[in-house]
Short mmCIF file of C-alpha atoms in Angstrom, two decimals:
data_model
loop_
_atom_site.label_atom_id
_atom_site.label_comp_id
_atom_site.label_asym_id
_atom_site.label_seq_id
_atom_site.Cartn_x
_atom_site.Cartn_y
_atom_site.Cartn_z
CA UNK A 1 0.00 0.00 0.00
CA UNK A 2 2.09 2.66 -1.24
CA UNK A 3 5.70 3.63 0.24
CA UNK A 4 7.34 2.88 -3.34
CA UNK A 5 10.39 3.59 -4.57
CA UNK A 6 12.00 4.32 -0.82
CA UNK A 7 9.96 7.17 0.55
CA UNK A 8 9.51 7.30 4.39
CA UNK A 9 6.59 8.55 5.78
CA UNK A 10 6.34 10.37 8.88
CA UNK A 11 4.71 10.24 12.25
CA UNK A 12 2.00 12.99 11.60
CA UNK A 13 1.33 11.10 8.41
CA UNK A 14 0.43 7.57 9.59
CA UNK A 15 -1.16 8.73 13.19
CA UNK A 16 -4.23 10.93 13.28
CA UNK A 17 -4.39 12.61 16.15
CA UNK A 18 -7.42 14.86 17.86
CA UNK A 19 -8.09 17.61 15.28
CA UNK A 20 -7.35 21.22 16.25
CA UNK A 21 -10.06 23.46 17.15
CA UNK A 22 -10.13 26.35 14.37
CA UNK A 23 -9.65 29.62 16.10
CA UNK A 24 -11.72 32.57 14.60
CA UNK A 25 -10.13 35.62 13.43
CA UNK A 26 -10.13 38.60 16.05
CA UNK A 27 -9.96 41.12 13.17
CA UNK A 28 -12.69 39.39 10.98
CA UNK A 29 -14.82 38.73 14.36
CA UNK A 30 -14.42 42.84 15.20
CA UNK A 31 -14.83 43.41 11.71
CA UNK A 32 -18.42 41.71 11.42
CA UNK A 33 -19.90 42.92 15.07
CA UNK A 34 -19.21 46.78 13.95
CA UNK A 35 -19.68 46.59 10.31
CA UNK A 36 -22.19 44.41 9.77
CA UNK A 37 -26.18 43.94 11.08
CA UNK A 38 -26.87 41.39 13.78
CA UNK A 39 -30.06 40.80 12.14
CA UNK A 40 -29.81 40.71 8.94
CA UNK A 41 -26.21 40.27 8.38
CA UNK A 42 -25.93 43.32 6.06
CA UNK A 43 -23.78 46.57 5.64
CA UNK A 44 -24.67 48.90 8.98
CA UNK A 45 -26.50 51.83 7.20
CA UNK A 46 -28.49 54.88 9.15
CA UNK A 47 -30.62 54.75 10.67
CA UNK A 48 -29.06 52.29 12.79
CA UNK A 49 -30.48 51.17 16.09
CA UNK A 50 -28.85 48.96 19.00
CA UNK A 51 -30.64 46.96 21.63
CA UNK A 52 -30.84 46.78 25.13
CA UNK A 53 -28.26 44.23 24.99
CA UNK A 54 -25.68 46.41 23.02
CA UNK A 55 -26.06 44.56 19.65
CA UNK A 56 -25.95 46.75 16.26
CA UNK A 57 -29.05 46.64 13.82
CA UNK A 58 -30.87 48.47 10.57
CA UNK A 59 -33.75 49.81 11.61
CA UNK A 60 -35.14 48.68 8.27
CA UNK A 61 -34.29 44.58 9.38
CA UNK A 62 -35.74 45.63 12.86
CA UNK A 63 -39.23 46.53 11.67
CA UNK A 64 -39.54 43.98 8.91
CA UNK A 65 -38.33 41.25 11.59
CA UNK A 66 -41.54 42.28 13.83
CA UNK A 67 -43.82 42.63 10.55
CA UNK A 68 -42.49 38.92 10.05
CA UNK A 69 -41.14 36.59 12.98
CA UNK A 70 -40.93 33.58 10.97
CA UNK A 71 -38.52 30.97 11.43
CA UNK A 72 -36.05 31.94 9.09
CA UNK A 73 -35.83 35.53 10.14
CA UNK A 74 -35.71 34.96 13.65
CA UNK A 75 -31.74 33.90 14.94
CA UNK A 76 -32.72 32.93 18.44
CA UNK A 77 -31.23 34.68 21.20
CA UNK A 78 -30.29 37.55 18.62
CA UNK A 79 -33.76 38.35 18.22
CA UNK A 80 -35.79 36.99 21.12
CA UNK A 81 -35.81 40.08 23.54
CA UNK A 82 -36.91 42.64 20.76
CA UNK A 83 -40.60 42.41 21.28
CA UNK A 84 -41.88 45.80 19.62
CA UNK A 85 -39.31 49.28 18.50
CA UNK A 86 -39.26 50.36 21.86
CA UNK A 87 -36.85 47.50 22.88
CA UNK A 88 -34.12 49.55 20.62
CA UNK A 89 -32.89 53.18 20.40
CA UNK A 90 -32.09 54.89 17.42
CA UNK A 91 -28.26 55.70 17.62
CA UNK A 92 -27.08 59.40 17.22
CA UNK A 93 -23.40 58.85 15.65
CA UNK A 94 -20.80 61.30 15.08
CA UNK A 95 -19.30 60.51 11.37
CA UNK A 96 -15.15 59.92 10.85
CA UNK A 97 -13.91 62.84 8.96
CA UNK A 98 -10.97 60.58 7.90
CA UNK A 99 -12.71 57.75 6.48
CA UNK A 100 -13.72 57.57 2.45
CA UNK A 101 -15.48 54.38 1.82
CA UNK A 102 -15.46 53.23 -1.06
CA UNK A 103 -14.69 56.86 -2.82
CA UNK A 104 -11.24 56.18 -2.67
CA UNK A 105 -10.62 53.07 -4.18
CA UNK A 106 -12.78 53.02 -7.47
CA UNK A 107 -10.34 50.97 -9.58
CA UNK A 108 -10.37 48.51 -6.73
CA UNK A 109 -6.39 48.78 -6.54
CA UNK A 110 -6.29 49.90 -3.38
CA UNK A 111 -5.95 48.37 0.02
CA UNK A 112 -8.68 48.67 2.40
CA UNK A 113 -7.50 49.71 6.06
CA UNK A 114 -10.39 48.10 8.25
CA UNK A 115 -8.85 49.89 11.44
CA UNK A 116 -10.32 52.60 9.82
CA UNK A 117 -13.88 53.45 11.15
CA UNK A 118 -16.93 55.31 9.62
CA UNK A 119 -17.90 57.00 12.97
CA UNK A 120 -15.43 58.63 16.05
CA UNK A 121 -16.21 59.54 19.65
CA UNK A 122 -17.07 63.06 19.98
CA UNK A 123 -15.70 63.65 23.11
CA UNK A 124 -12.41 62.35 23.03
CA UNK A 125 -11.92 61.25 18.69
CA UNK A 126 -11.43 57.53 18.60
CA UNK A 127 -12.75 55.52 15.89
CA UNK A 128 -15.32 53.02 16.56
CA UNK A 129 -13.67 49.78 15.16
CA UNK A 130 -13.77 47.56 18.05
CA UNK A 131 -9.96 48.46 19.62
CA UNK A 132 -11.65 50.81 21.99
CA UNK A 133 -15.17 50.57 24.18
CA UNK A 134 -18.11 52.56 22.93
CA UNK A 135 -21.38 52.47 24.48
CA UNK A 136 -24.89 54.36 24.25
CA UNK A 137 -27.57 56.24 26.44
CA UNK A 138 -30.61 54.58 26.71
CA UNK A 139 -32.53 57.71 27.08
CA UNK A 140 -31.46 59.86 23.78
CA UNK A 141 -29.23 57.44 21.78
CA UNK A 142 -25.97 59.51 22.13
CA UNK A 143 -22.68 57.32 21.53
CA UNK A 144 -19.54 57.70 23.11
CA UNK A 145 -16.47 56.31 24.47
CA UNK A 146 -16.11 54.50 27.86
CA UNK A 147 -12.77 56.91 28.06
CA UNK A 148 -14.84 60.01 27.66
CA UNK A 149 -16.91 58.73 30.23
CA UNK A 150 -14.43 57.66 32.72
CA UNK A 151 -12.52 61.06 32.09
CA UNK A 152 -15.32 63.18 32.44
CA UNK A 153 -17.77 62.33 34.83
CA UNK A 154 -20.79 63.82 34.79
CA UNK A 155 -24.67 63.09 35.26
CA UNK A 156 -25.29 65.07 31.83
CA UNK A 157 -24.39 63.61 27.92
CA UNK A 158 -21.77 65.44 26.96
CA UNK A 159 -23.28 65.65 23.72
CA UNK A 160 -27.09 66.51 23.99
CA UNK A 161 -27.26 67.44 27.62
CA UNK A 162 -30.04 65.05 28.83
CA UNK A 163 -29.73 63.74 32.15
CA UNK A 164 -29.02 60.22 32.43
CA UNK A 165 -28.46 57.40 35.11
CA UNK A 166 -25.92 54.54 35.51
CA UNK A 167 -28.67 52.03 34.39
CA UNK A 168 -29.03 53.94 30.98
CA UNK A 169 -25.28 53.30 30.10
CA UNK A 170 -25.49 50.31 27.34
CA UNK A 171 -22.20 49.14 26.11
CA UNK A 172 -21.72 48.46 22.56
CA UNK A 173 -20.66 45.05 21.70
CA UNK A 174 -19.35 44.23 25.01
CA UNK A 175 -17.96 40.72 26.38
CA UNK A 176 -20.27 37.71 27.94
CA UNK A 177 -20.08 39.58 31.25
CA UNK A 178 -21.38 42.65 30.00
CA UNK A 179 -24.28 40.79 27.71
CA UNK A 180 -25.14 38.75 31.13
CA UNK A 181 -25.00 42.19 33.51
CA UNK A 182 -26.97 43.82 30.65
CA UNK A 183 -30.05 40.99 30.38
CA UNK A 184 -30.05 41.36 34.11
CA UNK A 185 -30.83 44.95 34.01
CA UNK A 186 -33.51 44.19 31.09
CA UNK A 187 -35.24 41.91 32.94
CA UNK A 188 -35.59 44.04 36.27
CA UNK A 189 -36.38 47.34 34.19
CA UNK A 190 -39.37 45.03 32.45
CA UNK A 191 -40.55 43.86 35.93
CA UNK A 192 -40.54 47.34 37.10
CA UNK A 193 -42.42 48.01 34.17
CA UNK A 194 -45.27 45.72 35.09
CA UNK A 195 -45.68 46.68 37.98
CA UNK A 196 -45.97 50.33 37.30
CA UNK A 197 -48.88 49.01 34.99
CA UNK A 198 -50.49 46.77 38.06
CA UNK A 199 -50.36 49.80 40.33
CA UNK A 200 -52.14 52.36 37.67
CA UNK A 201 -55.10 49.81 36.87
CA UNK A 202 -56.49 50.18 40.39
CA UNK A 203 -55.88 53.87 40.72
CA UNK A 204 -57.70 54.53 37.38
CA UNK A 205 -60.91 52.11 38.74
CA UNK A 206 -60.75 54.03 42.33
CA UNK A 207 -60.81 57.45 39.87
CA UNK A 208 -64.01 56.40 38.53
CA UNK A 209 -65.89 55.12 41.01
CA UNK A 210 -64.92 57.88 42.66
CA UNK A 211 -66.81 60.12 40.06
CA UNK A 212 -69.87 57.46 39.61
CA UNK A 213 -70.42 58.63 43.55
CA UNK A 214 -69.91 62.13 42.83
CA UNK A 215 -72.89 62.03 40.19
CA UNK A 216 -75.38 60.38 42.37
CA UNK A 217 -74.98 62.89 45.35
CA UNK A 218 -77.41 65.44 44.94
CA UNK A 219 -75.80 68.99 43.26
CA UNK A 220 -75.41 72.49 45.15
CA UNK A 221 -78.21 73.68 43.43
CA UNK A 222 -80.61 70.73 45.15
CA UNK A 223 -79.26 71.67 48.84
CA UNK A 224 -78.50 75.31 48.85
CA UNK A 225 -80.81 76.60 50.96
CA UNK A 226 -80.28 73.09 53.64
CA UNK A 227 -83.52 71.70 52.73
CA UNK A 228 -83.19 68.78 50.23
CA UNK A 229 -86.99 68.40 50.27
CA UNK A 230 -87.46 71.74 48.05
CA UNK A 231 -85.80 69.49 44.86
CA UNK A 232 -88.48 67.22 44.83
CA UNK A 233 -91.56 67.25 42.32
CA UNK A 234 -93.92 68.20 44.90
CA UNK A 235 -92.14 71.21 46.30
CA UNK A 236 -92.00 72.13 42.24
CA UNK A 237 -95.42 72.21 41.61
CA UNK A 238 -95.97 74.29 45.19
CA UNK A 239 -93.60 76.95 43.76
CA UNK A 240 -95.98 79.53 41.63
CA UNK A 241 -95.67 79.70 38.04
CA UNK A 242 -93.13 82.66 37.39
CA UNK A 243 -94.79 86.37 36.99
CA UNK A 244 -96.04 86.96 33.96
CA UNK A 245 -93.91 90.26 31.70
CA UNK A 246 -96.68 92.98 32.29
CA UNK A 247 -96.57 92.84 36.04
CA UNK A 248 -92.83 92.78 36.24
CA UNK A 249 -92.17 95.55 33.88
CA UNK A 250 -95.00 97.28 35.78
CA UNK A 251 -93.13 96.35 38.75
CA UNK A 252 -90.22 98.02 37.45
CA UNK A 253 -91.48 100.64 35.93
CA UNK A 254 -93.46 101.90 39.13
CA UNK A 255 -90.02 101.71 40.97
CA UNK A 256 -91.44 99.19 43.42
CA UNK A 257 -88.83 96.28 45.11
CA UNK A 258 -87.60 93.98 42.09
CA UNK A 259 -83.59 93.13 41.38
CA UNK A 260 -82.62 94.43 37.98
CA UNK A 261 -82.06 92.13 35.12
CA UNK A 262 -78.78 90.34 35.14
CA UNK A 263 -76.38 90.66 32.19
CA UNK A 264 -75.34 93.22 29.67
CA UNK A 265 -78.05 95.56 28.52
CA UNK A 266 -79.05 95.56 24.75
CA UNK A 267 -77.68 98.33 22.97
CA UNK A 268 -80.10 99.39 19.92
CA UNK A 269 -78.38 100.31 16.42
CA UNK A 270 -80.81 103.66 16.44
CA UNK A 271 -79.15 104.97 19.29
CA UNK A 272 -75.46 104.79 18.26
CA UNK A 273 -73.86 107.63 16.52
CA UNK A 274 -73.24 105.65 13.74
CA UNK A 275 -74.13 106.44 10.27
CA UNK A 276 -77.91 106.21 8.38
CA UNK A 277 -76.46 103.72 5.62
CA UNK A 278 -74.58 101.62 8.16
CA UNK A 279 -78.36 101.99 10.25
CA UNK A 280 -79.49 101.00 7.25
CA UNK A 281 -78.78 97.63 7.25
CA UNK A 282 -80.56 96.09 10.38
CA UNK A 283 -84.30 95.69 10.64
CA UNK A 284 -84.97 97.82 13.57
CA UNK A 285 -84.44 100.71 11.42
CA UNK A 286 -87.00 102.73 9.94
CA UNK A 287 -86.48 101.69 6.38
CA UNK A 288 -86.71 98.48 7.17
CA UNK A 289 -90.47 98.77 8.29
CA UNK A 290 -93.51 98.56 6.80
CA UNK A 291 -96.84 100.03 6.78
CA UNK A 292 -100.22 97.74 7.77
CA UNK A 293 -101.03 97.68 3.99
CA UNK A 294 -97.38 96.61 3.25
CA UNK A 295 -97.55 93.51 5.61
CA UNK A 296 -97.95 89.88 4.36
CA UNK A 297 -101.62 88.78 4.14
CA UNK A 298 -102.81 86.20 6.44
CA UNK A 299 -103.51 83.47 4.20
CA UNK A 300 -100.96 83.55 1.63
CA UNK A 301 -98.35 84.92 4.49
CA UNK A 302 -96.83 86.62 1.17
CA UNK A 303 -96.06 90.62 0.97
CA UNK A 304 -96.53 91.04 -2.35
CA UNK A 305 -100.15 89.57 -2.40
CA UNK A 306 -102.62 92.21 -1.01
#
């Protein structure tokens, strides 16, 4: 079986040892994570949106992943904690001034440096290629270095000015630790959510029962006077039927005891200093009216039939 004409083989040859676990490229590995979409596996493009987890997607793969959740779209645990748009945040990045894309190499002659980043800190200047930590705020989508953060400490983005917490600080493509501290936070910031939602649905019931009571107790007009009998029916019909207009103007004409009319008075068109053709055009003046034989008959009720 072979070994011919005085060849030797050699140890590595004739044994087969354990095979050697392949070892995956850091650069290609940093290369993907910051380059490419989680989701769909594509060129990052704006806008671009990260999760609570600190994973990079399109917004375009986002939404048509939760139009569609089939099996093929879905990747398991890349996918399972995105339940609606409000389990990402639209990223606010600042873009490398250095970096040319493709602009520079259009006979394809040219070697591509994939150190080189499309987006920087803004704080401090370092490119976003995976040699340096970035992460995001939570609240407004700023992103910045973990140096800028550690450097300057404040309670304020150094960017946008929005307040922000400890809990709101997401980093970007972190290590197992960080995914694992970062799920933990998820899941207690969901819980708190649900809670929040328990606590309002009683509250909102106790609101309206609340007003149901406040409807069925009788109004300030009914006990004004301290006698809740005077709202009844009866007490109605013992109240006289309101004075008729001749005795009150009468009454107020003679000067006798009467309150005067509440409200503004009526001020008539004749009486203003304005002029006869502006007069002119309301009924009450003079033009306007006609004699007894100019009125409308009372069968045809028209003006012109007399």
């Amino acid at each position: 079986m072979g070994c011919d004409g005085g060849t030797i083989p050699k140890r590595h040859e004739l044994v087969k040892g354990p095979k050697k676990v392949e070892k995956v490229d850091k650069d290609a590995e940093l290369v993907a994570q910051w380059n490419y979409c989680t989701l769909s596996q594509e060129i990052l493009r704006r806008p671009i949106v990260a999760c609570e987890l600190g994973r990079l997607y399109n917004k375009d793969a986002v939404i048509e992943f939760l139009l569609d959740k089939s099996a093929e779209k879905a990747l398991g645990k890349a996918t399972s904690h995105i339940r609606s748009m409000k389990s990402v945040t639209e990223l606010k990045l600042s873009d490398n001034p250095a970096w040319e894309g493709d602009r520079g190499n259009t006979k394809g002659d040219k070697h591509d440096d994939l150190q080189r980043a499309r987006f920087i800190c803004p704080v401090v200047g370092l490119e976003m290629n995976g040699r340096h930590r970035f992460c995001f705020l939570r609240g407004c989508g700023c992103v910045f270095s973990e140096r800028a953060l550690k450097e300057i400490r404040a309670e304020v983005c150094h960017t946008c000015g929005a307040a922000f917490q400890e809990d709101d600080v997401i980093v970007l493509n972190g290590t197992k630790e960080d995914v694992e501290m970062l799920r933990k936070r998820m899941e207690e910031r969901r819980l708190r959510a649900k809670q929040e939602k328990k606590t309002k649905k009683p509250k909102a019931a106790e609101s309206v029962s609340k007003a149901d009571a406040l409807e069925d107790l009788p109004g300030p007009s009914k006990i004004k006077n301290g006698k809740p009998e005077d709202a009844g029916p009866e007490a109605r019909e013992k109240r006289g039927a309101p004075a008729p207009w001749s005795t009150a103007s009468s009454g107020v004409a003679s000067g006798k005891a009467g309150k005067p009319p509440g409200g503004p008075q009526k001020r008539s068109i004749a009486d203003s200093e304005e002029s006869e053709t502006y007069k002119s055009l309301f009924t009450t003046h003079s033009s306007a009216k006609r004699s007894k034989e100019e009125s409308a008959h009372w069968v045809t009720h028209t003006s012109y039939c007399f």
